Coordinates of C-alpha atoms in Angstrom, one line a residue:
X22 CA 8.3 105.2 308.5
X23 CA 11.7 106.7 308.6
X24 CA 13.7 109.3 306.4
X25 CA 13.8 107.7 302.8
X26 CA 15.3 110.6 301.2
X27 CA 18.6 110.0 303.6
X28 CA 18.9 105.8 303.4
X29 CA 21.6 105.9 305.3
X30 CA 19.6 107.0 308.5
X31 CA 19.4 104.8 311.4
X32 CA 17.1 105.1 314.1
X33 CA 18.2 103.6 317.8
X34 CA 17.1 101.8 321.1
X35 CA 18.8 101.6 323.4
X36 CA 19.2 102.5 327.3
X37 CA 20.4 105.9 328.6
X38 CA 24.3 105.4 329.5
X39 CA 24.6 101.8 327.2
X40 CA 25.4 101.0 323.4
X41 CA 22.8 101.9 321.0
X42 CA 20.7 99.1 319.1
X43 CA 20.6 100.0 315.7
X44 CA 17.3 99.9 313.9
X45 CA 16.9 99.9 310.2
X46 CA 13.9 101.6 308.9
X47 CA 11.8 100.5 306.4
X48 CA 12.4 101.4 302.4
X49 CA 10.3 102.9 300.5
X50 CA 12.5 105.1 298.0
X51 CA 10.7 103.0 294.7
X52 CA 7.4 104.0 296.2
X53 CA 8.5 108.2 296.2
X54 CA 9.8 107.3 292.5
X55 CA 6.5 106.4 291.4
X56 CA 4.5 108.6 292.7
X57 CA 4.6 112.0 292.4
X58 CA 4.6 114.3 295.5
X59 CA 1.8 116.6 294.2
X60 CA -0.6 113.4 293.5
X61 CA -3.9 113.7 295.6
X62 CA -7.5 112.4 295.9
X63 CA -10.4 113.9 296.5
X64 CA -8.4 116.5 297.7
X65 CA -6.8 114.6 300.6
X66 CA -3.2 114.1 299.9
X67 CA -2.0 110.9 298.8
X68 CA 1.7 111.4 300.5
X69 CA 2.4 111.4 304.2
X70 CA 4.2 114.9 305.0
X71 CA 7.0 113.0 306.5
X72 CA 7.9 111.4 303.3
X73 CA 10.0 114.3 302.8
X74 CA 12.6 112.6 304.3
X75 CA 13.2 115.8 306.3
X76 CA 11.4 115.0 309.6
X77 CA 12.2 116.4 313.0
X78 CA 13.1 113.3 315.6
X79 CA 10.9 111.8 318.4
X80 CA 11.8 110.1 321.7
X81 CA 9.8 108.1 323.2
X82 CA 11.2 107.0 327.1
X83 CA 10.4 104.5 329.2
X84 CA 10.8 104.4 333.6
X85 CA 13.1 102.0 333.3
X86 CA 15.1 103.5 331.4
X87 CA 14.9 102.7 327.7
X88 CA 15.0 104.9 324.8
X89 CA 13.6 104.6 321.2
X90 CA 14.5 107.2 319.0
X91 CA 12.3 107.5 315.2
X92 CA 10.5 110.5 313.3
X93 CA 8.1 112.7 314.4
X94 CA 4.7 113.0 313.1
X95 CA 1.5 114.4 313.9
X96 CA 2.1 117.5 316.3
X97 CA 5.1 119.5 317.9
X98 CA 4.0 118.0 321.6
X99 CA 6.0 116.6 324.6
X100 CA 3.4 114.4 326.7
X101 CA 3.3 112.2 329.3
X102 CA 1.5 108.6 329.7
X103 CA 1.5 105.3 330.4
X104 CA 2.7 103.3 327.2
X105 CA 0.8 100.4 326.5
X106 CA -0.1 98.7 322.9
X107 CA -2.9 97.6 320.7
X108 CA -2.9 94.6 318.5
X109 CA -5.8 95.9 315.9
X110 CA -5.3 95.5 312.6
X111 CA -7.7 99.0 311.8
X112 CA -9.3 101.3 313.6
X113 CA -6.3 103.8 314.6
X114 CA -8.8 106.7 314.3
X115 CA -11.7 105.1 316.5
X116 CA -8.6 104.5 319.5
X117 CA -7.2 108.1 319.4
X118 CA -11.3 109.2 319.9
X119 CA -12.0 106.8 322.7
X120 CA -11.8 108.4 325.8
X121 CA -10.7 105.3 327.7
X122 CA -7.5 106.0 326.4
X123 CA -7.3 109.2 328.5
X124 CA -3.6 109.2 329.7
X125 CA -2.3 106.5 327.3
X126 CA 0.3 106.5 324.6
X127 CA -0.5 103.7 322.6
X128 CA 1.8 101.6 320.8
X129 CA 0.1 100.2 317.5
X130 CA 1.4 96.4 317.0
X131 CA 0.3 96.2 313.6
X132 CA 3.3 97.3 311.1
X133 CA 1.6 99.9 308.9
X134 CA -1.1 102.2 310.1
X135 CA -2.8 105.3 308.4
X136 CA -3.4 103.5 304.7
X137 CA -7.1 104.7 305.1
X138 CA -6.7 107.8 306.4
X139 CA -9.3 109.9 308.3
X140 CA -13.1 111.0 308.0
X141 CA -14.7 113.2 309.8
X142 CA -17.8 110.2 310.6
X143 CA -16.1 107.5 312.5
X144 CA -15.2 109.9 315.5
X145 CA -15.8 108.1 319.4
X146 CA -16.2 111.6 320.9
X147 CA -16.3 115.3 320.9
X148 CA -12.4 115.3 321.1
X149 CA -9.5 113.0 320.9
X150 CA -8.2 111.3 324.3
X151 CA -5.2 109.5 323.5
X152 CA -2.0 111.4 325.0
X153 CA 0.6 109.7 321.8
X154 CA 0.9 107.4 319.3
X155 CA 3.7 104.8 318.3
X156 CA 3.4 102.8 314.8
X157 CA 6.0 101.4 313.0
X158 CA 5.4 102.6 310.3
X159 CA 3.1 105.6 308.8
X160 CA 2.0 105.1 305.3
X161 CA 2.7 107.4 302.7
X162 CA -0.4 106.7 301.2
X163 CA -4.2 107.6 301.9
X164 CA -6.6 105.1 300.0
X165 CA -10.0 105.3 301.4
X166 CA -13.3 107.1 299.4
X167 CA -14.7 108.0 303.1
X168 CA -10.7 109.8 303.9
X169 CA -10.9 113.4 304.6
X170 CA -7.2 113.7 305.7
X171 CA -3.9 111.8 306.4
X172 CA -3.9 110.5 310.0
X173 CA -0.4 112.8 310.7
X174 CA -2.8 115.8 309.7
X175 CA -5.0 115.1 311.7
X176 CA -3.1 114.1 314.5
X177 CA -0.8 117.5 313.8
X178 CA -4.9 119.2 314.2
X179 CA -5.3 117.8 317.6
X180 CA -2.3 118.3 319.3
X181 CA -1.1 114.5 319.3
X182 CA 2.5 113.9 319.1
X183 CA 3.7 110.6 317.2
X184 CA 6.9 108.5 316.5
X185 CA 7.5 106.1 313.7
X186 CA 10.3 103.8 312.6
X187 CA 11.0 101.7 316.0
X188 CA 10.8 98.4 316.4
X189 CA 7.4 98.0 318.2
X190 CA 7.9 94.1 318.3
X191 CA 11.0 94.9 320.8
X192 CA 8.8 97.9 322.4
X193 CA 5.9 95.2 322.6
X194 CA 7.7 92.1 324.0
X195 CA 9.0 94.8 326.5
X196 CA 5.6 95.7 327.8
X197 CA 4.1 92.5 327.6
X198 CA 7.2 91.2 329.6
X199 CA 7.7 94.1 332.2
X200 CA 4.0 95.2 332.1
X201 CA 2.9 98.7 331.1
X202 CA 5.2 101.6 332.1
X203 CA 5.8 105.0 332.7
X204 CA 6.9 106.6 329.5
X205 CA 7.7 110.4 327.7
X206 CA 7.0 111.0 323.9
X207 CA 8.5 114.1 322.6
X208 CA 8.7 115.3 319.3
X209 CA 10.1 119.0 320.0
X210 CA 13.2 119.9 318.5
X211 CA 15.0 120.6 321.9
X212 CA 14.3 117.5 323.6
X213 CA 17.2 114.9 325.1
X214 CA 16.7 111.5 325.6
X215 CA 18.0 112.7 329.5
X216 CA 15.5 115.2 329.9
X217 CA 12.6 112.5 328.5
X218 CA 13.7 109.8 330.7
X219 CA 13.6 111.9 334.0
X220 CA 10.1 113.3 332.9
X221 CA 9.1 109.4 332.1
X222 CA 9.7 108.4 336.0
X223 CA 8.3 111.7 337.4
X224 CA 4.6 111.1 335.5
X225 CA 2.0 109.9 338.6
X226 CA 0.7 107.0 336.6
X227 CA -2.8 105.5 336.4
X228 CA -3.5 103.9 339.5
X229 CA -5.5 106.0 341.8
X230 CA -6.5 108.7 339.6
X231 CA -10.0 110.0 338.5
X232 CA -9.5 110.6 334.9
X233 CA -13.3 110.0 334.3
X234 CA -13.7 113.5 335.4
X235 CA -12.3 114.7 332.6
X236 CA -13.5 113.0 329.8
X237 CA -17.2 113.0 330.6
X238 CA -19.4 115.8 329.5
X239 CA -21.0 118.2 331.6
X240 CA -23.8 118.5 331.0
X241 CA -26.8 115.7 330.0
X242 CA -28.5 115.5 327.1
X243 CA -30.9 113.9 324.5
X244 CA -29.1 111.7 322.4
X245 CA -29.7 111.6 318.4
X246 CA -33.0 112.9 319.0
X247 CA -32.9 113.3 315.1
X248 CA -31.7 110.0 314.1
X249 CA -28.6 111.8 312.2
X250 CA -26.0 110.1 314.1
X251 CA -26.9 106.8 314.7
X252 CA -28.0 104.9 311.7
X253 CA -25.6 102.1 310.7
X254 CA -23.2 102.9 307.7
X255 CA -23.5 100.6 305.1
X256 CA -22.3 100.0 301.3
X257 CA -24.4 101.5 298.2
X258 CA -27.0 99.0 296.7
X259 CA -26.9 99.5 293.2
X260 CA -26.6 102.5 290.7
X261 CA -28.7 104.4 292.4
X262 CA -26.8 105.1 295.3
X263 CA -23.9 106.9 294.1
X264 CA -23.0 108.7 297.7
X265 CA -21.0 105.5 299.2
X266 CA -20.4 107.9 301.8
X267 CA -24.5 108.3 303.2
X268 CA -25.9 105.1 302.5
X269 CA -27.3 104.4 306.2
X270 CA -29.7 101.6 307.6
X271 CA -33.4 102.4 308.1
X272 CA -33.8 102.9 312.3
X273 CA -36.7 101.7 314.6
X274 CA -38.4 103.7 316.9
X275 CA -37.5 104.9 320.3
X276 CA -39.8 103.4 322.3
X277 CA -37.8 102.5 325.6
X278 CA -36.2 105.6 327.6
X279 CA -32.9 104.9 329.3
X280 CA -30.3 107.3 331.1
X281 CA -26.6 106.8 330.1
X282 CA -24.3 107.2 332.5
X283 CA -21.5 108.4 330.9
X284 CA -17.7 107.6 332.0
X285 CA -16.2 108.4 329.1
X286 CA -19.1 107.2 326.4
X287 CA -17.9 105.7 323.1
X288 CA -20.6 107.6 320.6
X289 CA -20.4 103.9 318.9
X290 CA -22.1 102.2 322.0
X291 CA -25.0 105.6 321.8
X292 CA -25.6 104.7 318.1
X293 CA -25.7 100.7 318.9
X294 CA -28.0 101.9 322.0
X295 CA -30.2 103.9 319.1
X296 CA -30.3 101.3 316.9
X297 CA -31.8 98.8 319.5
X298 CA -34.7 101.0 319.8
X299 CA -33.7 103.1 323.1
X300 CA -34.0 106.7 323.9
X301 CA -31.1 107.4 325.3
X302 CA -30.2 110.7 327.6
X303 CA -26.8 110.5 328.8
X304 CA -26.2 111.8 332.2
X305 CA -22.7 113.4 333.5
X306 CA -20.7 110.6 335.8
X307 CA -21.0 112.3 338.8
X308 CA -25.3 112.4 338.3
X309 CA -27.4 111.8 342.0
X310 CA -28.9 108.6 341.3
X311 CA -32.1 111.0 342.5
X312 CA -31.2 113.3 338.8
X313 CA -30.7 110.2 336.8
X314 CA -34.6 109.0 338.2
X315 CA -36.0 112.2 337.2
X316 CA -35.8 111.4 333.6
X317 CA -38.2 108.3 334.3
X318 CA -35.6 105.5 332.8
X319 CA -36.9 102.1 332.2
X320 CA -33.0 100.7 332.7
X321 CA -29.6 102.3 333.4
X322 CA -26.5 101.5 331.3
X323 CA -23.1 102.4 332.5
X324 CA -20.3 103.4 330.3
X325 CA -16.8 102.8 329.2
X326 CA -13.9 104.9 330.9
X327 CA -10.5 105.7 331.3
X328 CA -8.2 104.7 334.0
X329 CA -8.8 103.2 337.8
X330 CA -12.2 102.4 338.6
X331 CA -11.2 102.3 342.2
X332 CA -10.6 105.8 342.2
X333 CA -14.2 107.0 340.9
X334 CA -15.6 106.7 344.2
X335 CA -18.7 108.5 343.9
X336 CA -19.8 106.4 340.5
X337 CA -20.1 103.4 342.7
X338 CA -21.8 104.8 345.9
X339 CA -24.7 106.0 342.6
X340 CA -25.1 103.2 340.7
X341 CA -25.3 101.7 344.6
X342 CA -28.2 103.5 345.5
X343 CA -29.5 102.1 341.8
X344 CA -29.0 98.8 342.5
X345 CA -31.8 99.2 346.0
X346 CA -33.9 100.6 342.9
X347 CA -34.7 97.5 341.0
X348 CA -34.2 99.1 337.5
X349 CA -32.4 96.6 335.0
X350 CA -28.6 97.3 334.4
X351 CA -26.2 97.1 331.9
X352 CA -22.4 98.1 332.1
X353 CA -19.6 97.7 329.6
X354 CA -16.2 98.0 330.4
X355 CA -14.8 100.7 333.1
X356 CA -19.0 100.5 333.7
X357 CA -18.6 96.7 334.8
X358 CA -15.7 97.5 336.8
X359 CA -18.0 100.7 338.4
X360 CA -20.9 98.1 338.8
X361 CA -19.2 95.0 340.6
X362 CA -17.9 97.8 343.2
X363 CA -20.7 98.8 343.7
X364 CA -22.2 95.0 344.4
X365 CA -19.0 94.6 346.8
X366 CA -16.2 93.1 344.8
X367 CA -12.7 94.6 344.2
X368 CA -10.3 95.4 341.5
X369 CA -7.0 95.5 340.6
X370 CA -4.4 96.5 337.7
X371 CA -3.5 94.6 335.1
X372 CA -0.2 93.6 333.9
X373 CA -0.1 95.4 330.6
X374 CA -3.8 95.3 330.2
X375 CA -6.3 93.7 326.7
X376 CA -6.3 96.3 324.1
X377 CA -7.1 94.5 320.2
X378 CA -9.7 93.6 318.7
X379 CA -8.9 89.3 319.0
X380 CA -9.6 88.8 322.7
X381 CA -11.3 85.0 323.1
X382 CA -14.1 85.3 325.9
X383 CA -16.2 82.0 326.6
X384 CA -19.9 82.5 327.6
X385 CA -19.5 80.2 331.0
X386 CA -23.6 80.0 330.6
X387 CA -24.0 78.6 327.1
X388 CA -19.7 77.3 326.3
X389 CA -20.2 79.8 323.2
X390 CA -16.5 81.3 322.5
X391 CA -16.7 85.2 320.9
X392 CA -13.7 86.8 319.9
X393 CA -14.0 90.6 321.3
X394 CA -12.6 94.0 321.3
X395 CA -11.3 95.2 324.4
X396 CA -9.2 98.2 325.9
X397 CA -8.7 98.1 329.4
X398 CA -5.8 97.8 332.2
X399 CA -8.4 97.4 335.5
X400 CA -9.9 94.0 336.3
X401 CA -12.4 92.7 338.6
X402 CA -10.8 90.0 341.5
X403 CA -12.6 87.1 341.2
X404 CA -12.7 85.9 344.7
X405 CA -14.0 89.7 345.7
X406 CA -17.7 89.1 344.6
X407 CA -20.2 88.5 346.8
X408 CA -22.3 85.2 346.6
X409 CA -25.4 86.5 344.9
X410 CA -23.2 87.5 341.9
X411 CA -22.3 84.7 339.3
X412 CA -19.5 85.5 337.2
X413 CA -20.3 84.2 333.3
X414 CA -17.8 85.1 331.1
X415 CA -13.9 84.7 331.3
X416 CA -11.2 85.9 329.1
X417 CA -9.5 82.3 327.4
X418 CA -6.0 83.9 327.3
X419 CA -5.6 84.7 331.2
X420 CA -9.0 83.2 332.6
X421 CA -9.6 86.5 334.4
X422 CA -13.2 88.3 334.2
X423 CA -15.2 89.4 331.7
X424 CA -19.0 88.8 332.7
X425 CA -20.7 89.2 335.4
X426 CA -25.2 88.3 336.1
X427 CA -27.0 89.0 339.5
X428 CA -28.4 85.9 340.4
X429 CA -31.6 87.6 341.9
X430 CA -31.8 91.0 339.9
X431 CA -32.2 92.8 336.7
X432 CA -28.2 93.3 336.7
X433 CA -25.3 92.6 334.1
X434 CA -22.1 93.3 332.9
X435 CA -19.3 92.9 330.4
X436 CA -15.5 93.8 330.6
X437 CA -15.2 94.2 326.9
X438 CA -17.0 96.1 324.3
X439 CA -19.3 94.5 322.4
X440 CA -20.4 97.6 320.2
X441 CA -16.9 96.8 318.6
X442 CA -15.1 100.0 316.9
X443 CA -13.1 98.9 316.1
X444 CA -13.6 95.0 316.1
X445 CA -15.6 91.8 315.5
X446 CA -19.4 91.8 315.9
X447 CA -19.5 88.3 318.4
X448 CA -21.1 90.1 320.9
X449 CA -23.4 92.7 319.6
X450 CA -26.6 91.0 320.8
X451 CA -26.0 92.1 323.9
X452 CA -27.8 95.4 323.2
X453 CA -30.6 93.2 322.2
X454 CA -30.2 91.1 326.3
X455 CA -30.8 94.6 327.5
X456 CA -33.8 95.4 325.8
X457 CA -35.7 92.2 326.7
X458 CA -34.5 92.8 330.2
X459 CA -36.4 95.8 330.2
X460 CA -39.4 94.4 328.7
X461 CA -39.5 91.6 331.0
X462 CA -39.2 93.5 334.1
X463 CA -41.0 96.1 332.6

């Protein structure tokens, strides 16, 4: 949200060289009266540092030439990105973690964002990936039991710039109209909308760059071994369980070995992995199909990514060579994409992309409708597959891919993330379709 300690501030949009669009912020002066600036819980504070009032401004540019002006929050940064946006309701700390946003400054569609705060559990990788972040507004308040900090602390921790108090509805109609752009966030003092805008139309973009490179990690490794990560979070039972924060489902065993090929991973789909019974080692992207066999895998799953799957050329020639193996294999997202180049078929970009947690995907196979979470920008061309692969699942807004099935092998595939973090559980027995994959072509 915007200064409320100055009410007369107004925030712009408007186009380098035109009239600016004046944008009133939201009010929440009562709120400041009512509760005191020095209130906290559980030690995480209870006020957003930019209630102040006293913020620094942020620009945030677009290619063609657009300029939305706000507050700063999170850290002093000027980055680079394509600007696309997200219509989840939750899960703002999952998106900044996922690596498939490598590159991305996303624009939150939902008005307020950072009411829960931010633990130190819900994490989607070692690091965050997300290059900025636009809300609307950034709530002064932290409610959460699980919240070990404000999500502008520990965005400032990271080294993520944000901006708050634009109109995202105009930024979103923009995108959704134009398709995703170019854009610049800074949030540095000596910034100009001028300088922004030029560094807005010099970024490279998406297409045609290997960003999988470097998000995945570098070496493999044994996942969970100690079944500390993976267990599914659930609420306390009862008097006796007074830690809310611990309370985790029993886990069964490990009894199937896999190798992971990891993209850009979400630690969400290794803990839903986990929790379907696999042992899971997760293998760098650019792993020799020969490495990957050495671990003696009974299937292969291929991960979630960031950015063009066209340009991760040696991902596709691997998984390839695995498809001459005859092991069973299951991809999810940027992996789907990986997978139906490597059975022949093509992609291309997206307009401005899925990314929310309401996508409507119909099961061609059985008519079942889910409603799935999904973040990418890539898309497989229908009319690109070969014959022996029968696409099963389409997305009901735009009718374009989001399930592919080898007619004659072991071999499947989903554009969207049925894990789901953030997001509705439709799809989650599709961990479980992999596992009696295995065990019927065991």
């Amino acid at each position: 949200m915007l200064s409320l300690a100055r009410k007369e501030m107004v925030f712009t949009r408007h186009k380098v060289g035109e009239p600016s669009l004046a944008v009133t912020p939201p009010r929440l002066g009562k709120l400041i009266k009512i509760l005191p600036r020095a209130c906290r819980l559980g030690g995480v504070s209870l006020l957003s540092p930019s209630m102040s009032g006293l913020g620094p401004k942020a620009i945030l540019a677009l290619e063609d030439g657009t300029i939305f002006e706000g507050q700063a929050f999170g850290a002093s940064a000027s980055v680079a990105g394509e600007v696309c946006f997200n219509t989840s309701m939750t899960g703002y700390q999952e998106i900044l973690t996922d690596p498939s946003y490598k590159g991305q400054i996303i624009t939150m569609t939902y008005p307020l964002i950072g009411n829960y705060g931010v633990n130190e559990q819900d994490v989607e990788s070692y690091q965050t990936h997300a290059s900025g972040f636009v809300v609307r507004e950034l709530s002064p308040v932290v409610s959460n039991y699980r919240a070990d900090s404000s999500l502008g602390d520990y965005m400032e921790r990271n080294g993520i710039p944000g901006i708050e108090g634009i109109d995202t509805r105009a930024l979103t109609k923009k995108l959704r109209v134009r398709g995703a752009m170019n854009g610049y966030l800074t949030t540095e003092s000596n910034a100009t909308a001028e300088s922004a805008l030029t560094k807005a139309k010099e970024w490279h973009g998406l297409v045609g760059v290997d960003y999988v490179k470097e998000v995945t990690h570098e070496s493999a490794f044994a996942w969970d071994e100690n079944d500390e990560l993976s267990p599914a979070f659930r609420l306390p039972k009862g008097p006796g369980e007074l830690d809310g924060r611990s309370q985790r489902d029993p886990m069964p065993a490990a009894d199937i070995p896999i190798v992971a090929y990891d993209f850009g991973v979400k630690y969400n789909i290794l803990r839903k992995l986990r929790q379907t019974g696999f042992a899971v080692t997760v293998v760098p992207a650019d792993t020799p199909p020969a490495e990957a066999l050495k671990h003696n895998p009974a299937g292969i799953f291929l991960s979630n990514g960031p950015g063009d799957p066209a340009a991760v050329t040696y991902a596709a020639e691997a998984v390839a060579a695995l498809l001459k193996k005859g092991l069973p294999i299951f991809g999810i997202c940027l992996g789907h994409q990986i997978l139906s180049l490597a059975m022949g078929g093509k992609t291309s970009k997206l307009k401005f992309g899925h990314r929310g947690a309401n996508q409507p995907v119909k099961d061609l196979e059985s008519g079942r409708v889910e409603i799935t979470s999904q973040n990418h920008g890539f898309t497989v061309e229908t009319d690109s597959l070969p014959s022996d692969v029968a696409v099963n699942r389409i997305n009901l807004n735009d009718q374009t891919v989001e399930g592919l099935r080898h007619k004659t092998k072991p071999v499947f595939c989903v554009q969207y993330h049925p894990e789901a973090s953030p997001g509705p559980h439709d799809s989650s027995g599709m961990f479980g379709e992999f596992r009696q994959l295995i065990e019927k072509h065991g």
